C-alpha positions as semicolon CSV with decimal commas, in nm:
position;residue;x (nm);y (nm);z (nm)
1;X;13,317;12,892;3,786
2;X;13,313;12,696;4,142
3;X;13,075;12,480;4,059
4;X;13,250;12,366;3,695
5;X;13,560;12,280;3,894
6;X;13,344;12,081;4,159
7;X;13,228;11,878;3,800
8;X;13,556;11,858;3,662
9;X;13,729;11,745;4,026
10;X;13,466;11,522;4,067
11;X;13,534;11,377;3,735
12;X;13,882;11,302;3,778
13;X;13,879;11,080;4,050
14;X;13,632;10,814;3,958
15;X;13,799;10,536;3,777
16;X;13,764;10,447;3,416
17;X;13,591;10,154;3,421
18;X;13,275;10,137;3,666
19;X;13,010;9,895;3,584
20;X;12,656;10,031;3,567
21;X;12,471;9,812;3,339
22;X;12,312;9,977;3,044
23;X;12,465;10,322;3,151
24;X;12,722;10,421;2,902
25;X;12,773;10,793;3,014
26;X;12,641;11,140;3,142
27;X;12,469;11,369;2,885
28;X;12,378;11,744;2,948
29;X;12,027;11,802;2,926
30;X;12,115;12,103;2,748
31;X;12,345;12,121;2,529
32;X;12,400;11,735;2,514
33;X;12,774;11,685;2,583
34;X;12,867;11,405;2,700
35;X;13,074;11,258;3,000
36;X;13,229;10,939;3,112
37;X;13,031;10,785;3,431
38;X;13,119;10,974;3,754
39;X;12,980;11,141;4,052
40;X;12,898;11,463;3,852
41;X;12,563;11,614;3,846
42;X;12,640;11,957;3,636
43;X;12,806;12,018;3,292
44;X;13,117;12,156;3,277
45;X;13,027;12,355;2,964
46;X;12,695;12,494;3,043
47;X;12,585;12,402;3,385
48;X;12,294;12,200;3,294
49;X;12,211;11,938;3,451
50;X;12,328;11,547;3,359
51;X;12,183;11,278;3,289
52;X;12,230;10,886;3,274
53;X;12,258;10,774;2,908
54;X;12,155;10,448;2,770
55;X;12,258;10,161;2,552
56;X;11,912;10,010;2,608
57;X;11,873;9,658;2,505
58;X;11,924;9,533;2,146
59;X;11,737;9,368;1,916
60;X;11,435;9,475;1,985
61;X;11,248;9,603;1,662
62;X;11,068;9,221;1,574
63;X;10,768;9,149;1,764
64;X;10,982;8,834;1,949
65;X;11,218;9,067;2,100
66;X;10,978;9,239;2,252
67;X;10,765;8,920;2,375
68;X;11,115;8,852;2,516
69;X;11,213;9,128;2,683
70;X;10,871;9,183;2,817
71;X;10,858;8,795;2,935
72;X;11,226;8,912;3,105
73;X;11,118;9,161;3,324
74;X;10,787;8,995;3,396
75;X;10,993;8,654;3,534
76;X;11,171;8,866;3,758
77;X;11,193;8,956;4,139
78;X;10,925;9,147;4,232
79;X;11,076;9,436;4,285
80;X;11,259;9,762;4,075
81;X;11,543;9,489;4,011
82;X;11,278;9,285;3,751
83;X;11,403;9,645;3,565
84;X;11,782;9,625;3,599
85;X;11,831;9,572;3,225
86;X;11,692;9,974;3,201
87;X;11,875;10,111;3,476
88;X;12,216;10,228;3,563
89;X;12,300;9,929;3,788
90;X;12,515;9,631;3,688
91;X;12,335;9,289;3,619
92;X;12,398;9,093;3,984
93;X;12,229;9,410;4,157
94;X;11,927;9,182;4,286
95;X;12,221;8,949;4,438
96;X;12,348;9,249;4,655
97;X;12,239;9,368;4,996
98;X;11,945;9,609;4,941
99;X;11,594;9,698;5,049
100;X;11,426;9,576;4,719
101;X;11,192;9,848;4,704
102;X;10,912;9,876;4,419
103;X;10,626;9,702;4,276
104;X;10,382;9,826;4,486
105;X;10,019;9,795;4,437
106;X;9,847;9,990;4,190
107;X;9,500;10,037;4,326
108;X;9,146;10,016;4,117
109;X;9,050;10,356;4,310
110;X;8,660;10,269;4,236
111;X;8,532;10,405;4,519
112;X;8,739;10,740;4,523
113;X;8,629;10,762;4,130
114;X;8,279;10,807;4,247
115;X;8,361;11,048;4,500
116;X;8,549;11,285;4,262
117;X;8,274;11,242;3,998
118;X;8,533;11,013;3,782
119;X;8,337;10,767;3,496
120;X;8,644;10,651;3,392
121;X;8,920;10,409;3,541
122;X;9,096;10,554;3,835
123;X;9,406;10,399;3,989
124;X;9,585;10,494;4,304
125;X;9,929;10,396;4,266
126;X;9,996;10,362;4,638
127;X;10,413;10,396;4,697
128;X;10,396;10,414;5,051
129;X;10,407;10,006;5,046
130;X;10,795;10,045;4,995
131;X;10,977;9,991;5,315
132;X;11,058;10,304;5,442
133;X;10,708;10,412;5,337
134;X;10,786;10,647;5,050
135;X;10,878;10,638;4,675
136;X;11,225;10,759;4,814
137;X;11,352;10,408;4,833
138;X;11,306;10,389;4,449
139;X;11,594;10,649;4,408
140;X;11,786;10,554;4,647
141;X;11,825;10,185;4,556
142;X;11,991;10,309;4,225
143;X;12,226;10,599;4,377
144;X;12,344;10,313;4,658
145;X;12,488;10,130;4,301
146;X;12,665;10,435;4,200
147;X;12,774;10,504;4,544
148;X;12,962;10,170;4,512
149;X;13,073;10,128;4,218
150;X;13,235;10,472;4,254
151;X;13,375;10,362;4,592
152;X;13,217;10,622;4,816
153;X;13,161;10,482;5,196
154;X;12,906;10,762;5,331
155;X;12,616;10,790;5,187
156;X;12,403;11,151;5,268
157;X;12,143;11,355;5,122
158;X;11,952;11,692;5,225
159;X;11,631;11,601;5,273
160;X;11,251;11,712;5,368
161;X;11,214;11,382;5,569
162;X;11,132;11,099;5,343
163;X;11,444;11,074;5,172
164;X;11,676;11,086;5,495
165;X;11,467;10,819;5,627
166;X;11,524;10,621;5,298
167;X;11,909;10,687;5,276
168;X;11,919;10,579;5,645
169;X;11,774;10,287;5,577
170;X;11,940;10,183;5,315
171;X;12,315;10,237;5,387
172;X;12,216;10,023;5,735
173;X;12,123;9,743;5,508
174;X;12,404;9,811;5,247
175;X;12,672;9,875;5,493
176;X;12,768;10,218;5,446
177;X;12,757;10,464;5,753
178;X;12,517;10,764;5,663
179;X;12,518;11,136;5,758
180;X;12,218;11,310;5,684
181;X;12,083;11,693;5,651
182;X;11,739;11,840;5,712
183;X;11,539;12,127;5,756
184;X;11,524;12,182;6,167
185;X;11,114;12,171;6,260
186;X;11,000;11,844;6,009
187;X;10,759;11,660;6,119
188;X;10,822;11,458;6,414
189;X;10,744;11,127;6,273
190;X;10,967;11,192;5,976
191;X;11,253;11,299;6,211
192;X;11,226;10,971;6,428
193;X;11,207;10,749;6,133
194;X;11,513;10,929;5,992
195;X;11,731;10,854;6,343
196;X;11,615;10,532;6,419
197;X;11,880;10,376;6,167
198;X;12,195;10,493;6,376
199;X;12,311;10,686;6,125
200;X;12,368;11,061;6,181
201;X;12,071;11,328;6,166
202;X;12,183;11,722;6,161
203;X;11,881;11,983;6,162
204;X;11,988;12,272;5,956
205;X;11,843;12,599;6,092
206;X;11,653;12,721;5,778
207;X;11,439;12,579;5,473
208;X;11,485;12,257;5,228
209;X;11,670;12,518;5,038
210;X;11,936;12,645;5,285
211;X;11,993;12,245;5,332
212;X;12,042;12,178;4,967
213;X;12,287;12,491;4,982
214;X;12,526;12,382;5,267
215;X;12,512;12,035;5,137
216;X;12,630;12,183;4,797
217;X;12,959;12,337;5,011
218;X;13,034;12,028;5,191
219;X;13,067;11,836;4,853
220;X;13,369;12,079;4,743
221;X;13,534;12,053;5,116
222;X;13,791;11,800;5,223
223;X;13,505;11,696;5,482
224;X;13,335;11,533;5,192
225;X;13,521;11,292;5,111
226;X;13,455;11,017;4,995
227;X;13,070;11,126;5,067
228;X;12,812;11,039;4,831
229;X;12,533;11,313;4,852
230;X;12,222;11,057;4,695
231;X;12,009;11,359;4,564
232;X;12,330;11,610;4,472
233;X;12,649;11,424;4,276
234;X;12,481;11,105;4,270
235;X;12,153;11,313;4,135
236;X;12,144;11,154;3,742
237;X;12,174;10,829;3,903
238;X;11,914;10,879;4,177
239;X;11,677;11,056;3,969
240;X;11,647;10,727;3,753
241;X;11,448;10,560;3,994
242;X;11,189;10,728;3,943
243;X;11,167;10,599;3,608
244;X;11,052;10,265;3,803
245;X;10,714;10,391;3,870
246;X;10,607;10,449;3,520
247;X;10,743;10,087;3,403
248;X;10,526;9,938;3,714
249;X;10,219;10,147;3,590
250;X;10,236;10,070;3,273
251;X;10,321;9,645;3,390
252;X;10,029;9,615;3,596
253;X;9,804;9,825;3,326
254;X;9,882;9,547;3,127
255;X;10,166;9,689;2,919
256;X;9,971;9,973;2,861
257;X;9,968;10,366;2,909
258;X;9,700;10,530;3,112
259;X;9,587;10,854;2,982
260;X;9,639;11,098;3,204
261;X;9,915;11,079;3,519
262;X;9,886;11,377;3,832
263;X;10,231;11,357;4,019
264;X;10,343;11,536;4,319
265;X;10,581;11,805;4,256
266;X;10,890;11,885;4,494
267;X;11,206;11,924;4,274
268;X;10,986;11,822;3,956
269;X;11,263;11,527;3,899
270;X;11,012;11,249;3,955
271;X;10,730;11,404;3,738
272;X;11,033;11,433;3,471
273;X;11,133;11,078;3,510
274;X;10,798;10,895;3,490
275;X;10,791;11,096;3,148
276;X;11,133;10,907;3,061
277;X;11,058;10,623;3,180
278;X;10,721;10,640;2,941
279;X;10,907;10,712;2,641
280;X;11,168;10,446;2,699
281;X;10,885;10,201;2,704
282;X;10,794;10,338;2,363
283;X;11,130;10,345;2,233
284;X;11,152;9,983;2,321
285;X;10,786;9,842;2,188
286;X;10,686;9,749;2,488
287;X;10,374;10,011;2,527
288;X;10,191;10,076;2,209
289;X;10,273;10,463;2,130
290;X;9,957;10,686;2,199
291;X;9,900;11,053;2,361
292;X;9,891;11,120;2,755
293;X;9,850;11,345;2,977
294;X;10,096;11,472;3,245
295;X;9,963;11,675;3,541
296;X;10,181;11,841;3,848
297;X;10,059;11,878;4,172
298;X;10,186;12,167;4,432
299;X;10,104;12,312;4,793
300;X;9,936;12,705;4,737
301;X;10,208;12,761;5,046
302;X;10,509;12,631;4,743
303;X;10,369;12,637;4,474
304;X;10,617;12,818;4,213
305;X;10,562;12,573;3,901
306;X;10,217;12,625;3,962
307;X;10,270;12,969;3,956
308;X;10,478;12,984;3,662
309;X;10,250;12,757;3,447
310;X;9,930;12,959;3,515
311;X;10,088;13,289;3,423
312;X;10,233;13,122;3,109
313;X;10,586;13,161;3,196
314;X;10,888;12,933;3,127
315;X;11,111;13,084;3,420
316;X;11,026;12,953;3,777
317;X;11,087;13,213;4,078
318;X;11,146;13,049;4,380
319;X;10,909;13,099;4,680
320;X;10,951;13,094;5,059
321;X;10,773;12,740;5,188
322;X;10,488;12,846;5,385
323;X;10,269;12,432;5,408
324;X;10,174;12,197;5,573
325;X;10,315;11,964;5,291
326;X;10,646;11,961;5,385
327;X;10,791;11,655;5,180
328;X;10,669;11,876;4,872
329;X;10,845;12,197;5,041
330;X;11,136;12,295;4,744
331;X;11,087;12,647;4,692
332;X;11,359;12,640;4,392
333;X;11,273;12,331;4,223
334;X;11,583;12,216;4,044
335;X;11,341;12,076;3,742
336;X;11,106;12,303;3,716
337;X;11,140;12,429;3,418
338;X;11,158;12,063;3,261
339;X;10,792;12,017;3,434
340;X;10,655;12,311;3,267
341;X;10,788;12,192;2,949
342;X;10,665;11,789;2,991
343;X;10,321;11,951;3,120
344;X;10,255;12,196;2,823
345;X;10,400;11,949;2,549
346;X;10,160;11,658;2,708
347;X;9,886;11,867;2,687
348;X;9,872;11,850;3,123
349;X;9,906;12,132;3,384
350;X;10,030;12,213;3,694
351;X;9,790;12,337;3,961
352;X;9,806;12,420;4,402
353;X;9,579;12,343;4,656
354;X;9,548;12,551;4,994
355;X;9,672;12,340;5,307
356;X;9,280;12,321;5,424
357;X;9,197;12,117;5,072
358;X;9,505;11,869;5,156
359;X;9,342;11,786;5,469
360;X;8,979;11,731;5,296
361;X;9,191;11,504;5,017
362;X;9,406;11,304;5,266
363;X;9,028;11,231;5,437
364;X;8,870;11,164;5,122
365;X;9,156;10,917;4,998
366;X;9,115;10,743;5,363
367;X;8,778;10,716;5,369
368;X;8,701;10,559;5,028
369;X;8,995;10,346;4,971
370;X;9,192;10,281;5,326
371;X;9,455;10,435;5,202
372;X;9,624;10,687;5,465
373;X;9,816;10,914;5,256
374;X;10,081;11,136;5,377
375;X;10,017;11,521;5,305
376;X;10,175;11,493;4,930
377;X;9,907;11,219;4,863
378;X;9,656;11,482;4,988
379;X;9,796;11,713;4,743
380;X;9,766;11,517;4,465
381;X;9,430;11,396;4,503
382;X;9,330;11,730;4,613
383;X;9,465;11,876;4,286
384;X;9,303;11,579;4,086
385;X;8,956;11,657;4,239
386;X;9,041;12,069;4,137
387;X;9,133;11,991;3,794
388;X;8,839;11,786;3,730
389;X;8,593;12,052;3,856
390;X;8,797;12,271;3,625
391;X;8,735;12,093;3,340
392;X;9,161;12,019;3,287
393;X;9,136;11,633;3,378
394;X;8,888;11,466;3,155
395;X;8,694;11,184;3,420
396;X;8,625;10,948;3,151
397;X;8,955;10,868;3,037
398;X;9,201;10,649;3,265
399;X;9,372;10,801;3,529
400;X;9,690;10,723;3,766
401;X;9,732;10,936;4,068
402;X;10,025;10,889;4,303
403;X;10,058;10,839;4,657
404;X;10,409;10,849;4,772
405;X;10,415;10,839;5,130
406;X;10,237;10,702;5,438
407;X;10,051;10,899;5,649
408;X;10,152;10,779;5,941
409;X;10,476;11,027;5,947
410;X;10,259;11,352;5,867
411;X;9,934;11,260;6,166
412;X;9,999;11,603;6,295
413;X;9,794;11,730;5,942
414;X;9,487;11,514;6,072
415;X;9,526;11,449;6,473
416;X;9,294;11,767;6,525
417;X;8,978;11,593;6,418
418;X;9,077;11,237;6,363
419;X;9,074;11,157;6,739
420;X;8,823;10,914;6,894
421;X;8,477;10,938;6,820
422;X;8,365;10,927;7,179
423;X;8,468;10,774;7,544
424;X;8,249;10,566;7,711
425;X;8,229;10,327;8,030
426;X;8,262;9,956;7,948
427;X;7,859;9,851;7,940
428;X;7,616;9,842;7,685
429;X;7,399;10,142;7,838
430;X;7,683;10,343;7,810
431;X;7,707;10,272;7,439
432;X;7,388;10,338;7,385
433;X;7,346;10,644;7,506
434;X;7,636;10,755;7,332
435;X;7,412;10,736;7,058
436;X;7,636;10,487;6,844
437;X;7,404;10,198;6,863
């Protein structure tokens, strides 16, 4: 009963008229009622969660429309904004103060094909060219809309790392002041990149979970508010970031869908999204309809959709973290369940990979592309090359694999053996008889 008043109180105090674009409303993924715009993220009849509804553009069912929608997006900024007309964001939002994340390269992953034993086209579509060096500045570009049109002045979040470095980031360049939460021992690099914004940084003694928890009390205390919690009553606004990522795959595939996708799985929202965004791009004409593939990628040490999908059951039992992979560290995935669904209807899976195979991956990925992958990059590739020698992920079809995060903020995964090859005095003998010559 708490948390329906939280959705109802939440409700009441956003004004009637917010402008968000596209958005007309909140609709439960459940039972489908539907709300006026607000900072609510549950519904007040069922508990499900909510999310942004659409009046997409019009007009689009002749062949022209869609040369002119498509000609739209193409002639503009090269960034998620060349999208605005699909979001929940109003229609000045590249005019605004903002970090312009997106459109980030998608890689011809030639090299890595051969090394998985791939015949087909494989793509890399390398995120951690955003500018806080995740995918996290995707959803937070959208939630810092919603967090001003529904007049909030601190922006927060709980966090694994990435996303408190994003939110930091981003309220600095919006001008908001930001307060953010994460689990206590991240990795150091995450944790610096995080503070260096002058925001505030708490460590929460505990997991990502016991985070999300106390963040979830804060929003129904007089200390929050006017707080805008990116990832918890800004979460159907955030979430449709994501979305981003499969218009930019499908843009630089030349309006086209690849057949198979393997996404990183934390809370399961952005494997959910890219599947929305997909569809919308069907809805719309833009992508001619055909099947794909969907694919989820999780840490052995938190891996409870994996779990779930392997024993062929549609209820996900949350795990104690116990990885290396730390961004990917959500033992009670809020959209779980929605992944298992999305994997099984696609005709996908969901499969783990022990913390010693995300070190091999994050190796492999660096030394056939140059791309230094955080460790959920070496999950996903790790999972791609284990579902290929499975026989799940069919090598001669074409396949997008995501990296969403540099691996600069995760060395401690690689600093054991990545170190210098050997130390020499400055002459030639010396070099030589290091046996380098």
């Amino acid at each position: 009963m708490r948390r329906k008043g939280l959705a109802i109180m939440a409700a009441q105090t956003v004004a009637t008229s917010v402008d968000l674009g596209p958005a007309n409303g909140l609709s439960c993924r459940e039972c489908g009622t539907r709300f006026e715009l607000g900072p609510i993220f549950a519904c007040a009849e069922c508990f499900g969660p909510l999310e942004v509804a659409y009046d997409l553009p019009a007009g689009t069912g002749s062949s022209e429309d869609v040369e002119a929608l498509r000609a739209a997006i193409e002639a503009g900024p090269n960034n998620i904004w060349r999208y605005a007309p699909l979001l929940p964001v109003p229609a000045d939002v590249a005019s605004k103060p903002s970090l312009n994340p997106g459109f980030t390269k998608l890689v011809d992953a030639a090299n890595l094909a051969k090394e998985l034993g791939v015949t087909g086209k494989l793509y890399v579509k390398d995120d951690s060219g955003n500018p806080t060096h995740s995918f996290k500045d995707r959803v937070v570009a959208i939630a810092v809309e919603a967090a001003r049109a529904f007049g909030f002045t601190t922006l927060s979040c709980s966090s694994t790392g990435n996303l408190a470095g994003a939110v930091g980031a981003a309220a600095a360049r919006a001008g908001f002041r930001s307060c953010v939460f994460i689990p206590h021992d991240l990795e150091q690099g995450k944790v610096v990149m995080a503070g260096v914004y002058g925001g505030d940084l708490v460590g929460i003694e505990g997991n990502y979970d016991d985070v999300n928890r106390f963040c979830s009390e804060l929003i129904g205390d007089p200390l929050g508010e006017g707080w805008g919690f990116v990832n918890v009553n800004l979460r159907p606004y955030y979430g449709e970031g994501s979305k981003t990522l499969a218009y930019e795959i499908c843009e630089q595939l030349g309006w086209q869908l690849p057949d198979q996708i393997v996404i990183p799985i934390a809370s399961g929202s952005q494997l959910t999204k890219i599947d929305k965004g997909l569809h919308e791009l069907i809805k719309l004409g833009l992508v001619e309809d055909k099947p794909y593939k969907i694919f989820g990628a999780q840490a052995e040490g938190c891996s409870p959709v994996s779990a779930a999908f392997k024993a062929g059951h549609d209820v996900v039992r949350p795990q104690k973290p116990n990885t290396i992979a730390k961004s990917l560290a959500i033992g009670n995935p809020a959209d779980g369940p929605y992944v298992l669904d999305i994997a099984r209807r696609t005709g996908g899976a969901v499969e783990d990979v022990n913390d010693e195979q995300v070190v091999e991956a994050i190796k492999i990925l660096a030394q056939s592309e140059g791309i230094f992958a955080e460790t959920a990059g070496g999950v996903t590739v790790g999972v791609t090359k284990k579902l290929i020698e499975n026989g799940l992920l069919d090598p001669t079809l074409t396949t997008v694999i995501l990296n969403t995060g540099d691996g600069l903020k995760t060395l401690e995964a690689v600093a054991a053996d990545s170190g210098q090859t050997a130390t020499i005095r400055p002459s030639l003998d010396a070099f030589r008889a290091a046996g380098l010559a």
